[in-house]
Amino acid sequence: MLSLSNLKAKQAETYYQADDYYTNEKSNLSGFRPQWSGKGAAALNLSGEIKAADFKGLLNGYAPDGKPLFQRQVDSNKRRGGTDYTLSAPKSVSIAALVQQDERVLAAHHYAVRVALSVIESRYVESRITVSPGNRQRVFTGNIISAMFTHQTSREFDPQLHTHCVTINATQAPDGRWFSFSNENVIRNQKLLGEIYQNELAHQLQQSGYQIEPTIDGQFELKGYNEELLQSFSQRRQQIKALMEKWSTEHDPLVDGSGKPIKNTAARREAANLRSRKNKCHDIAREDLIKAWQQHIEAEGFTLPTLPDASNKFPAQSTAPEIIHKGIEHCEERRTVFNREKIERFALEHHLGQQPFNQLETALNESTELIRVEPRQEQASSCTTKAAVQLELNTIRTMHQGKGQVLPLAHSRQIQTATADKTLTAGQLSAIHLSATSKDQIIAWQGVAGAGKTYALAITKTLAEQSGYQAKGYAPSAEAANVLGESLQIETATVAHLLNTEKARLGPQLWIVDEASLLG
């Protein structure tokens, strides 16, 4: 999973200097010393192990040569020095890597971390830059300066393999100048990035012979590690869960800046994490930790599974193009225009670890089904499908062919009678009148949530039934069709069923098609 926290420069310095949080030798794994990563780091000739002076200087806006990185002076007391993107392995993976000391698992974790960082760098790094007086734009830069610190324990000394990717609040524009890193896109795609890490980790581990058991939200555990064992090494998780439960039963102390209660689950979990944690201690050597963990396993009577052999790996169930095709089908059932991230998240959640992310990305880029909606924007992710465009053209053609081709559902006097005792807005009344008196075969309603469309539709349906029509409802998905049917008390099916089977109709029908706008 991926957690994210912004750091003021002084806060990160405190971690680095006073608590020695990031760099203490005992907290960093042998063979995986803190290292620089990213094209921005390379532009500053930073590579290999991290020097304290370079790290501190960058957090405060200074290049390794001591010169200001930015053209304008920055206030390190107020400015975000960097963001800590922390990628954490599942508990069973941590046990295999740290307690059983399988070096292949450590290597798989670090490979997966670098893949997730590379996606951030190649897609989501932007800066707000003034391109002309009064014209400030978001500019894609494609480079980061990230300091990677890998740790092996939680704050309760449980085995917990995780890497802090402290990414400096700086990125280099195409003209060579340095600006702040606008990380809104990273925040927006936090779940996707966590799933990319989990997918790469799962794929690499399966190549080493491990079997995985998907859990929720694109996460997994290794087969053979029972739940009791995992829970016994998850003291921090239990502390956070207990505090969240306490908040739910007592007076809720979590409020935002305006005093309103915070309901977002991720925000509440992070708040519980911060409230319940204690200072991290690194005074225990790795060999002592391993000994303590093994003694705990023996005392509790747990048995660890035998480490697998790479010859036991299982072939993927689906190819990358097949997985992407399923993702596209899933998305176009629900919307005609959607982000590529929607396809990727479906692929990663339903086909975890079957294919590496670069293969999925290639299959998506090469798909002949997709059309980019914003072809001139290099980083644009909105797309549609050829089938959706053709369906839209067919819909428009059908609408034109149906103009003036049917009899009205009702007359003005019937409408007045049906609406006389109803409280309706001007918009609702207009929609009912237009639909009931029009001679066009197809009428479209568009309204915001809560505008009362369903209430007005119910009156229109009644008018149609009084005139001898049978009302049927259709929606893009079976779930949406069920909701429509319950709301209007009518027979429903999917739009696909309407297009494929309603060729021959018995008697006059009123079709109510929910969310049928194909390009909006």
Short mmCIF file of C-alpha atoms in Angstrom, two decimals:
data_model
loop_
_atom_site.label_atom_id
_atom_site.label_comp_id
_atom_site.label_asym_id
_atom_site.label_seq_id
_atom_site.Cartn_x
_atom_site.Cartn_y
_atom_site.Cartn_z
CA MET A 1 0.00 0.00 0.00
CA LEU A 2 1.01 3.64 -0.44
CA SER A 3 0.66 6.21 2.34
CA LEU A 4 1.44 9.87 1.82
CA SER A 5 2.42 12.69 4.18
CA ASN A 6 3.69 16.18 3.44
CA LEU A 7 6.74 17.36 5.40
CA LYS A 8 7.90 20.83 6.28
CA ALA A 9 11.65 21.18 5.82
CA LYS A 10 12.27 21.47 9.56
CA GLN A 11 10.09 18.44 10.26
CA ALA A 12 12.07 16.28 7.84
CA GLU A 13 15.35 17.61 9.28
CA THR A 14 14.20 16.58 12.75
CA TYR A 15 13.53 13.08 11.51
CA TYR A 16 16.94 13.02 9.87
CA GLN A 17 19.06 14.57 12.60
CA ALA A 18 17.43 14.20 16.02
CA ASP A 19 15.48 10.94 15.71
CA ASP A 20 17.74 9.61 12.97
CA TYR A 21 14.46 8.27 11.61
CA TYR A 22 15.46 7.86 8.01
CA THR A 23 19.16 7.03 8.11
CA ASN A 24 20.02 5.05 11.24
CA GLU A 25 22.15 2.07 10.23
CA LYS A 26 20.15 -0.38 12.35
CA SER A 27 16.84 0.63 10.75
CA ASN A 28 18.07 0.32 7.17
CA LEU A 29 18.55 -3.11 5.67
CA SER A 30 21.98 -4.40 4.79
CA GLY A 31 22.56 -4.03 1.06
CA PHE A 32 19.83 -1.40 0.72
CA ARG A 33 21.43 1.77 1.99
CA PRO A 34 19.55 5.07 1.48
CA GLN A 35 19.81 6.10 -2.16
CA TRP A 36 18.79 8.89 -4.50
CA SER A 37 16.31 8.20 -7.26
CA GLY A 38 14.75 10.17 -10.12
CA LYS A 39 15.72 12.19 -13.16
CA GLY A 40 15.73 15.37 -11.06
CA ALA A 41 18.38 13.85 -8.79
CA ALA A 42 20.43 12.86 -11.83
CA ALA A 43 20.20 16.45 -13.14
CA LEU A 44 21.87 17.57 -9.88
CA ASN A 45 24.50 14.81 -10.16
CA LEU A 46 23.04 13.02 -7.15
CA SER A 47 23.35 9.24 -7.21
CA GLY A 48 24.11 6.41 -4.84
CA GLU A 49 24.11 6.94 -1.08
CA ILE A 50 22.65 10.05 0.48
CA LYS A 51 24.73 12.68 2.24
CA ALA A 52 23.08 14.50 5.11
CA ALA A 53 24.16 17.94 3.83
CA ASP A 54 22.62 17.33 0.39
CA PHE A 55 19.35 16.06 1.86
CA LYS A 56 19.04 18.96 4.31
CA GLY A 57 19.94 21.54 1.68
CA LEU A 58 17.36 20.32 -0.83
CA LEU A 59 14.62 20.30 1.82
CA ASN A 60 15.40 23.98 2.39
CA GLY A 61 15.61 24.87 -1.31
CA TYR A 62 19.37 24.67 -1.94
CA ALA A 63 21.24 22.69 -4.57
CA PRO A 64 24.14 20.40 -3.55
CA ASP A 65 26.61 23.18 -4.49
CA GLY A 66 25.00 25.44 -1.86
CA LYS A 67 23.30 27.78 -4.35
CA PRO A 68 19.56 28.53 -4.17
CA LEU A 69 17.64 26.05 -6.28
CA PHE A 70 14.81 28.49 -7.04
CA GLN A 71 14.88 31.97 -8.52
CA ARG A 72 12.67 33.28 -5.72
CA GLN A 73 13.63 32.95 -2.07
CA VAL A 74 11.63 30.35 -0.16
CA ASP A 75 10.62 30.28 3.50
CA SER A 76 11.48 26.79 4.77
CA ASN A 77 9.41 27.38 7.91
CA LYS A 78 6.20 27.61 5.86
CA ARG A 79 6.97 25.80 2.63
CA ARG A 80 6.52 22.07 2.06
CA GLY A 81 10.02 20.66 2.02
CA GLY A 82 8.97 17.35 0.51
CA THR A 83 6.45 14.54 0.56
CA ASP A 84 7.03 11.13 2.10
CA TYR A 85 5.52 8.46 -0.16
CA THR A 86 5.76 5.30 1.95
CA LEU A 87 5.29 1.93 0.24
CA SER A 88 4.65 -0.94 2.64
CA ALA A 89 4.71 -4.67 1.98
CA PRO A 90 1.91 -7.01 3.13
CA LYS A 91 2.59 -8.59 6.53
CA SER A 92 3.27 -12.07 5.11
CA VAL A 93 5.79 -10.58 2.68
CA SER A 94 7.52 -8.79 5.56
CA ILE A 95 7.77 -12.09 7.46
CA ALA A 96 9.22 -13.93 4.46
CA ALA A 97 11.73 -11.14 3.83
CA LEU A 98 12.76 -10.28 7.39
CA VAL A 99 12.09 -13.28 9.62
CA GLN A 100 12.85 -15.97 7.05
CA GLN A 101 15.43 -13.70 5.40
CA ASP A 102 14.56 -14.49 1.78
CA GLU A 103 16.69 -12.03 -0.20
CA ARG A 104 14.50 -12.58 -3.27
CA VAL A 105 11.59 -10.99 -1.41
CA LEU A 106 13.68 -7.95 -0.46
CA ALA A 107 14.73 -7.55 -4.09
CA ALA A 108 11.09 -7.86 -5.24
CA HIS A 109 10.02 -5.12 -2.80
CA HIS A 110 12.68 -2.71 -4.01
CA TYR A 111 11.91 -3.41 -7.65
CA ALA A 112 8.21 -2.72 -7.03
CA VAL A 113 9.02 0.54 -5.22
CA ARG A 114 11.05 1.77 -8.17
CA VAL A 115 8.27 0.88 -10.61
CA ALA A 116 5.75 2.93 -8.60
CA LEU A 117 8.17 5.88 -8.43
CA SER A 118 8.79 5.67 -12.17
CA VAL A 119 5.02 5.96 -12.83
CA ILE A 120 4.84 9.06 -10.63
CA GLU A 121 7.74 10.56 -12.58
CA SER A 122 6.50 9.66 -16.05
CA ARG A 123 2.89 10.77 -15.52
CA TYR A 124 2.09 12.96 -12.56
CA VAL A 125 4.88 15.49 -11.97
CA GLU A 126 3.73 19.01 -12.72
CA SER A 127 4.46 22.57 -11.68
CA ARG A 128 2.51 25.81 -11.89
CA ILE A 129 4.57 28.12 -14.04
CA THR A 130 3.91 31.70 -15.19
CA VAL A 131 4.38 31.49 -18.97
CA SER A 132 3.44 35.14 -19.57
CA PRO A 133 2.14 38.06 -17.45
CA GLY A 134 -1.14 36.94 -15.88
CA ASN A 135 -0.94 33.51 -17.51
CA ARG A 136 -0.09 30.77 -15.01
CA GLN A 137 -0.27 27.20 -16.32
CA ARG A 138 0.30 23.66 -15.11
CA VAL A 139 3.34 22.29 -16.93
CA PHE A 140 4.34 18.62 -17.02
CA THR A 141 8.02 18.24 -16.05
CA GLY A 142 8.61 14.49 -15.74
CA ASN A 143 11.37 14.50 -13.11
CA ILE A 144 11.65 14.08 -9.34
CA ILE A 145 14.30 14.12 -6.64
CA SER A 146 13.53 11.24 -4.31
CA ALA A 147 15.50 9.93 -1.32
CA MET A 148 14.74 6.24 -0.65
CA PHE A 149 15.03 4.87 2.91
CA THR A 150 14.10 1.23 3.56
CA HIS A 151 13.12 0.17 7.09
CA GLN A 152 12.34 -3.21 8.61
CA THR A 153 10.14 -2.57 11.66
CA SER A 154 6.98 -0.85 12.78
CA ARG A 155 7.01 1.36 15.87
CA GLU A 156 6.18 -1.73 17.92
CA PHE A 157 9.14 -3.67 16.47
CA ASP A 158 6.91 -5.92 14.37
CA PRO A 159 8.49 -7.03 11.08
CA GLN A 160 7.30 -4.41 8.61
CA LEU A 161 9.19 -3.99 5.34
CA HIS A 162 8.61 -0.50 3.97
CA THR A 163 10.42 2.20 2.02
CA HIS A 164 10.11 5.94 2.63
CA CYS A 165 10.47 7.78 -0.69
CA VAL A 166 11.04 11.33 0.56
CA THR A 167 10.44 13.34 -2.61
CA ILE A 168 11.77 16.88 -2.57
CA ASN A 169 9.35 19.70 -3.39
CA ALA A 170 11.27 20.62 -6.53
CA THR A 171 11.13 19.70 -10.20
CA GLN A 172 12.99 21.03 -13.23
CA ALA A 173 11.03 22.70 -16.03
CA PRO A 174 11.92 22.12 -19.69
CA ASP A 175 13.86 25.41 -19.74
CA GLY A 176 16.13 24.25 -16.90
CA ARG A 177 14.62 26.33 -14.09
CA TRP A 178 13.45 24.70 -10.86
CA PHE A 179 9.92 25.07 -9.48
CA SER A 180 7.78 23.55 -6.76
CA PHE A 181 6.33 20.10 -7.42
CA SER A 182 2.52 20.21 -7.64
CA ASN A 183 1.59 16.75 -6.41
CA GLU A 184 -2.21 16.93 -6.72
CA ASN A 185 -2.17 14.26 -9.44
CA VAL A 186 -0.17 11.94 -7.20
CA ILE A 187 -2.71 12.41 -4.41
CA ARG A 188 -5.58 11.86 -6.85
CA ASN A 189 -4.02 8.59 -8.05
CA GLN A 190 -2.71 7.40 -4.68
CA LYS A 191 -4.71 4.15 -4.78
CA LEU A 192 -3.58 3.35 -8.31
CA LEU A 193 0.07 3.86 -7.37
CA GLY A 194 -0.33 1.61 -4.34
CA GLU A 195 -1.90 -1.04 -6.55
CA ILE A 196 0.94 -0.76 -9.08
CA TYR A 197 3.41 -1.44 -6.25
CA GLN A 198 1.33 -4.40 -5.02
CA ASN A 199 1.02 -5.80 -8.56
CA GLU A 200 4.76 -5.63 -9.26
CA LEU A 201 5.53 -7.17 -5.88
CA ALA A 202 3.02 -9.99 -6.45
CA HIS A 203 4.33 -10.63 -9.97
CA GLN A 204 7.96 -10.77 -8.86
CA LEU A 205 7.17 -13.06 -5.94
CA GLN A 206 5.21 -15.45 -8.16
CA GLN A 207 8.25 -15.63 -10.41
CA SER A 208 10.13 -16.92 -7.33
CA GLY A 209 7.53 -19.63 -6.69
CA TYR A 210 5.33 -17.91 -4.09
CA GLN A 211 1.55 -18.17 -4.35
CA ILE A 212 -0.62 -15.20 -3.49
CA GLU A 213 -4.10 -14.74 -2.04
CA PRO A 214 -5.76 -11.46 -3.14
CA THR A 215 -7.50 -9.61 -0.31
CA ILE A 216 -9.13 -6.24 -1.05
CA ASP A 217 -8.34 -3.14 -3.15
CA GLY A 218 -5.58 -4.77 -5.16
CA GLN A 219 -3.71 -6.08 -2.11
CA PHE A 220 -2.67 -9.63 -1.18
CA GLU A 221 -1.00 -11.96 1.28
CA LEU A 222 1.22 -14.96 0.61
CA LYS A 223 -0.35 -18.40 0.85
CA GLY A 224 0.66 -20.49 3.84
CA TYR A 225 0.88 -17.66 6.40
CA ASN A 226 -2.16 -18.05 8.63
CA GLU A 227 -4.20 -15.12 9.90
CA GLU A 228 -3.27 -15.65 13.56
CA LEU A 229 0.41 -15.32 12.71
CA LEU A 230 -0.18 -12.13 10.73
CA GLN A 231 -2.28 -10.59 13.49
CA SER A 232 0.32 -11.41 16.15
CA PHE A 233 2.85 -9.33 14.19
CA SER A 234 0.42 -6.45 13.55
CA GLN A 235 0.40 -4.53 16.85
CA ARG A 236 0.34 -1.10 15.16
CA ARG A 237 -2.65 -2.08 13.02
CA GLN A 238 -4.51 -3.19 16.14
CA GLN A 239 -3.68 0.09 17.93
CA ILE A 240 -4.99 2.17 15.01
CA LYS A 241 -8.12 0.03 14.68
CA ALA A 242 -8.82 0.31 18.42
CA LEU A 243 -8.51 4.10 18.37
CA MET A 244 -10.83 4.40 15.35
CA GLU A 245 -13.40 2.20 17.11
CA LYS A 246 -13.11 4.35 20.23
CA TRP A 247 -13.78 7.48 18.18
CA SER A 248 -16.85 5.84 16.66
CA THR A 249 -18.42 5.12 20.06
CA GLU A 250 -17.36 8.22 21.97
CA HIS A 251 -17.45 11.93 21.16
CA ASP A 252 -15.76 12.20 17.77
CA PRO A 253 -12.75 14.58 18.06
CA LEU A 254 -11.90 14.62 14.36
CA VAL A 255 -12.94 17.85 12.63
CA ASP A 256 -11.64 19.78 9.63
CA GLY A 257 -10.65 23.45 9.54
CA SER A 258 -14.27 24.56 9.47
CA GLY A 259 -15.21 22.43 12.48
CA LYS A 260 -17.09 19.76 10.49
CA PRO A 261 -16.50 16.06 11.34
CA ILE A 262 -14.04 14.22 9.09
CA LYS A 263 -15.80 11.21 7.53
CA ASN A 264 -13.17 10.08 5.00
CA THR A 265 -11.94 6.64 6.11
CA ALA A 266 -8.37 7.11 4.84
CA ALA A 267 -8.09 10.49 6.58
CA ARG A 268 -9.41 9.01 9.82
CA ARG A 269 -6.97 6.10 9.62
CA GLU A 270 -4.05 8.48 9.08
CA ALA A 271 -5.21 10.61 12.02
CA ALA A 272 -5.41 7.51 14.23
CA ASN A 273 -1.93 6.55 13.06
CA LEU A 274 -0.50 9.93 14.04
CA ARG A 275 -2.36 10.10 17.37
CA SER A 276 -1.38 6.61 18.55
CA ARG A 277 2.22 6.28 17.44
CA LYS A 278 5.23 6.70 19.66
CA ASN A 279 8.75 7.78 18.74
CA LYS A 280 10.52 5.21 16.65
CA CYS A 281 13.53 3.59 18.30
CA HIS A 282 16.35 2.03 16.30
CA ASP A 283 18.56 0.77 19.11
CA ILE A 284 17.88 -2.91 18.44
CA ALA A 285 20.29 -4.55 16.01
CA ARG A 286 18.86 -6.61 13.17
CA GLU A 287 20.21 -9.92 14.46
CA ASP A 288 18.53 -9.28 17.82
CA LEU A 289 15.24 -8.48 16.08
CA ILE A 290 15.35 -11.69 14.08
CA LYS A 291 16.08 -13.68 17.23
CA ALA A 292 13.17 -12.04 19.07
CA TRP A 293 10.78 -12.67 16.17
CA GLN A 294 11.78 -16.33 15.97
CA GLN A 295 11.33 -16.75 19.72
CA HIS A 296 7.85 -15.19 19.44
CA ILE A 297 6.90 -17.64 16.67
CA GLU A 298 8.15 -20.60 18.72
CA ALA A 299 6.43 -19.43 21.92
CA GLU A 300 3.07 -18.97 20.12
CA GLY A 301 3.35 -22.34 18.40
CA PHE A 302 3.28 -20.94 14.85
CA THR A 303 4.87 -22.78 11.92
CA LEU A 304 6.32 -20.86 8.99
CA PRO A 305 5.91 -22.33 5.51
CA THR A 306 8.95 -23.58 3.62
CA LEU A 307 10.43 -21.02 1.24
CA PRO A 308 9.43 -21.92 -2.33
CA ASP A 309 11.61 -22.85 -5.25
CA ALA A 310 11.41 -20.74 -8.42
CA SER A 311 10.62 -23.85 -10.45
CA ASN A 312 7.18 -23.93 -8.82
CA LYS A 313 5.95 -20.71 -10.45
CA PHE A 314 2.56 -20.80 -12.16
CA PRO A 315 1.83 -19.42 -15.65
CA ALA A 316 -0.34 -16.30 -15.96
CA GLN A 317 -4.03 -16.97 -16.53
CA SER A 318 -4.43 -14.08 -19.01
CA THR A 319 -2.20 -12.10 -21.35
CA ALA A 320 -1.77 -8.34 -20.97
CA PRO A 321 -3.99 -7.52 -24.03
CA GLU A 322 -6.71 -9.83 -22.68
CA ILE A 323 -6.62 -8.13 -19.27
CA ILE A 324 -6.76 -4.66 -20.79
CA HIS A 325 -9.65 -5.68 -23.06
CA LYS A 326 -11.62 -6.79 -19.98
CA GLY A 327 -10.82 -3.48 -18.30
CA ILE A 328 -12.06 -1.52 -21.31
CA GLU A 329 -15.27 -3.56 -21.43
CA HIS A 330 -15.85 -2.87 -17.73
CA CYS A 331 -15.34 0.88 -18.12
CA GLU A 332 -17.39 1.41 -21.29
CA GLU A 333 -20.35 -0.37 -19.69
CA ARG A 334 -20.49 2.47 -17.16
CA ARG A 335 -19.26 5.56 -18.99
CA THR A 336 -18.43 6.46 -22.55
CA VAL A 337 -15.58 8.80 -21.60
CA PHE A 338 -13.29 7.54 -18.86
CA ASN A 339 -9.70 7.86 -17.66
CA ARG A 340 -7.11 5.23 -18.53
CA GLU A 341 -6.49 4.90 -14.79
CA LYS A 342 -9.96 3.35 -14.49
CA ILE A 343 -8.91 0.60 -16.90
CA GLU A 344 -5.64 0.07 -15.05
CA ARG A 345 -7.26 -0.12 -11.63
CA PHE A 346 -9.74 -2.73 -12.85
CA ALA A 347 -6.88 -4.73 -14.39
CA LEU A 348 -4.75 -4.57 -11.24
CA GLU A 349 -7.60 -5.39 -8.85
CA HIS A 350 -8.99 -8.31 -10.84
CA HIS A 351 -5.78 -9.75 -12.31
CA LEU A 352 -3.31 -9.04 -9.53
CA GLY A 353 0.26 -10.05 -10.31
CA GLN A 354 -0.55 -11.86 -13.55
CA GLN A 355 1.35 -9.41 -15.74
CA PRO A 356 3.96 -6.71 -14.94
CA PHE A 357 2.66 -3.17 -15.16
CA ASN A 358 4.86 -2.22 -18.11
CA GLN A 359 3.24 -5.01 -20.15
CA LEU A 360 -0.24 -3.79 -19.18
CA GLU A 361 0.75 -0.22 -20.06
CA THR A 362 2.05 -1.33 -23.46
CA ALA A 363 -1.12 -3.29 -24.16
CA LEU A 364 -3.23 -0.26 -23.23
CA ASN A 365 -1.17 2.10 -25.41
CA GLU A 366 -1.40 -0.31 -28.36
CA SER A 367 -5.10 -1.07 -27.96
CA THR A 368 -7.04 -0.56 -31.19
CA GLU A 369 -10.26 -0.15 -29.21
CA LEU A 370 -9.39 3.17 -27.57
CA ILE A 371 -9.49 6.77 -28.81
CA ARG A 372 -7.80 9.53 -26.81
CA VAL A 373 -10.24 12.38 -26.21
CA GLU A 374 -7.45 14.98 -25.80
CA PRO A 375 -4.89 13.89 -28.43
CA ARG A 376 -2.86 17.12 -28.27
CA GLN A 377 -2.11 16.80 -24.56
CA GLU A 378 0.83 14.48 -23.99
CA GLN A 379 -0.26 13.45 -20.49
CA ALA A 380 -4.00 13.34 -21.24
CA SER A 381 -5.67 10.23 -19.86
CA SER A 382 -9.30 10.68 -20.98
CA CYS A 383 -10.39 8.24 -23.65
CA THR A 384 -13.37 6.60 -25.27
CA THR A 385 -13.81 3.61 -27.57
CA LYS A 386 -14.52 3.20 -31.26
CA ALA A 387 -17.60 1.17 -30.37
CA ALA A 388 -18.88 4.00 -28.15
CA VAL A 389 -18.39 6.60 -30.89
CA GLN A 390 -20.22 4.38 -33.37
CA LEU A 391 -23.04 3.90 -30.87
CA GLU A 392 -23.23 7.67 -30.39
CA LEU A 393 -23.45 8.21 -34.16
CA ASN A 394 -26.18 5.57 -34.39
CA THR A 395 -28.04 7.26 -31.53
CA ILE A 396 -27.88 10.67 -33.23
CA ARG A 397 -29.05 9.11 -36.50
CA THR A 398 -31.95 7.41 -34.71
CA MET A 399 -32.93 10.68 -33.04
CA HIS A 400 -33.03 12.50 -36.39
CA GLN A 401 -35.04 9.70 -37.99
CA GLY A 402 -37.54 9.80 -35.14
CA LYS A 403 -38.32 13.54 -35.28
CA GLY A 404 -42.08 14.13 -35.73
CA GLN A 405 -42.75 10.41 -36.16
CA VAL A 406 -44.97 9.59 -33.16
CA LEU A 407 -48.21 10.74 -31.58
CA PRO A 408 -48.08 12.72 -28.31
CA LEU A 409 -48.36 10.74 -25.08
CA ALA A 410 -50.98 13.11 -23.69
CA HIS A 411 -52.80 16.39 -24.26
CA SER A 412 -52.40 19.59 -22.25
CA ARG A 413 -55.63 18.99 -20.27
CA GLN A 414 -54.43 15.53 -19.18
CA ILE A 415 -51.11 17.03 -18.09
CA GLN A 416 -52.87 19.75 -16.08
CA THR A 417 -54.97 17.14 -14.31
CA ALA A 418 -51.97 14.88 -13.59
CA THR A 419 -49.88 17.70 -12.14
CA ALA A 420 -52.58 19.79 -10.42
CA ASP A 421 -52.02 18.42 -6.93
CA LYS A 422 -48.24 17.97 -7.30
CA THR A 423 -45.51 20.30 -6.05
CA LEU A 424 -43.25 20.70 -9.07
CA THR A 425 -40.48 23.07 -10.06
CA ALA A 426 -40.66 24.97 -13.33
CA GLY A 427 -38.00 22.63 -14.74
CA GLN A 428 -39.90 19.48 -13.75
CA LEU A 429 -43.13 20.81 -15.19
CA SER A 430 -41.43 21.82 -18.43
CA ALA A 431 -39.82 18.39 -18.81
CA ILE A 432 -43.12 16.59 -18.26
CA HIS A 433 -44.96 18.85 -20.73
CA LEU A 434 -42.25 18.51 -23.40
CA SER A 435 -42.09 14.72 -23.12
CA ALA A 436 -45.87 14.24 -23.11
CA THR A 437 -46.70 16.57 -26.02
CA SER A 438 -43.72 16.06 -28.31
CA LYS A 439 -44.06 14.18 -31.61
CA ASP A 440 -40.37 13.25 -31.53
CA GLN A 441 -39.61 9.60 -30.83
CA ILE A 442 -36.68 10.41 -28.50
CA ILE A 443 -36.54 13.07 -25.78
CA ALA A 444 -33.51 13.57 -23.49
CA TRP A 445 -33.55 15.01 -19.97
CA GLN A 446 -30.45 16.36 -18.31
CA GLY A 447 -30.43 17.46 -14.68
CA VAL A 448 -28.14 17.59 -11.67
CA ALA A 449 -28.45 15.09 -8.82
CA GLY A 450 -31.39 15.99 -6.61
CA ALA A 451 -33.25 17.92 -9.32
CA GLY A 452 -36.23 15.56 -9.04
CA LYS A 453 -35.88 13.76 -12.37
CA THR A 454 -37.24 10.46 -11.03
CA TYR A 455 -40.29 12.16 -9.49
CA ALA A 456 -41.08 13.90 -12.77
CA LEU A 457 -40.48 10.67 -14.71
CA ALA A 458 -43.02 8.88 -12.53
CA ILE A 459 -45.69 11.40 -13.55
CA THR A 460 -44.72 11.05 -17.23
CA LYS A 461 -44.93 7.26 -16.90
CA THR A 462 -48.44 7.54 -15.44
CA LEU A 463 -49.56 9.77 -18.33
CA ALA A 464 -48.20 7.23 -20.84
CA GLU A 465 -49.93 4.31 -19.12
CA GLN A 466 -53.23 6.22 -19.13
CA SER A 467 -52.85 6.50 -22.90
CA GLY A 468 -52.31 2.76 -23.29
CA TYR A 469 -48.54 2.65 -23.29
CA GLN A 470 -46.42 0.08 -21.45
CA ALA A 471 -43.43 1.65 -19.67
CA LYS A 472 -40.07 -0.14 -19.62
CA GLY A 473 -36.77 1.05 -18.17
CA TYR A 474 -33.20 0.55 -19.40
CA ALA A 475 -29.82 1.43 -17.90
CA PRO A 476 -26.13 0.81 -18.75
CA SER A 477 -25.65 -1.87 -16.06
CA ALA A 478 -27.86 -4.45 -14.39
CA GLU A 479 -27.39 -2.72 -11.02
CA ALA A 480 -28.49 0.67 -12.40
CA ALA A 481 -31.44 -1.01 -14.12
CA ASN A 482 -32.59 -2.51 -10.80
CA VAL A 483 -32.42 0.91 -9.12
CA LEU A 484 -34.45 2.47 -11.95
CA GLY A 485 -37.03 -0.31 -11.74
CA GLU A 486 -37.46 0.09 -7.97
CA SER A 487 -37.77 3.88 -8.28
CA LEU A 488 -40.48 3.83 -10.97
CA GLN A 489 -42.01 0.39 -10.33
CA ILE A 490 -41.46 -0.72 -13.92
CA GLU A 491 -39.90 -3.65 -15.76
CA THR A 492 -36.21 -2.96 -16.53
CA ALA A 493 -33.22 -4.38 -18.41
CA THR A 494 -29.84 -3.21 -19.66
CA VAL A 495 -29.34 -0.90 -22.66
CA ALA A 496 -27.53 -3.76 -24.40
CA HIS A 497 -30.72 -5.82 -24.10
CA LEU A 498 -32.70 -2.94 -25.59
CA LEU A 499 -30.37 -2.70 -28.59
CA ASN A 500 -30.13 -6.44 -29.17
CA THR A 501 -33.59 -7.83 -28.46
CA GLU A 502 -36.24 -5.10 -28.68
CA LYS A 503 -36.48 -5.21 -32.47
CA ALA A 504 -40.05 -6.44 -32.55
CA ARG A 505 -42.31 -4.60 -30.11
CA LEU A 506 -45.78 -5.65 -29.06
CA GLY A 507 -48.02 -2.64 -28.59
CA PRO A 508 -47.00 0.95 -27.86
CA GLN A 509 -44.11 1.32 -25.41
CA LEU A 510 -42.48 4.13 -23.48
CA TRP A 511 -38.76 3.47 -23.09
CA ILE A 512 -37.11 5.21 -20.14
CA VAL A 513 -33.34 4.97 -20.66
CA ASP A 514 -31.29 6.07 -17.66
CA GLU A 515 -27.87 7.75 -18.17
CA ALA A 516 -27.95 7.26 -21.92
CA SER A 517 -25.78 10.28 -22.78
CA LEU A 518 -22.87 8.59 -24.50
CA LEU A 519 -20.29 11.35 -24.52
CA GLY A 520 -20.92 13.16 -21.26
#
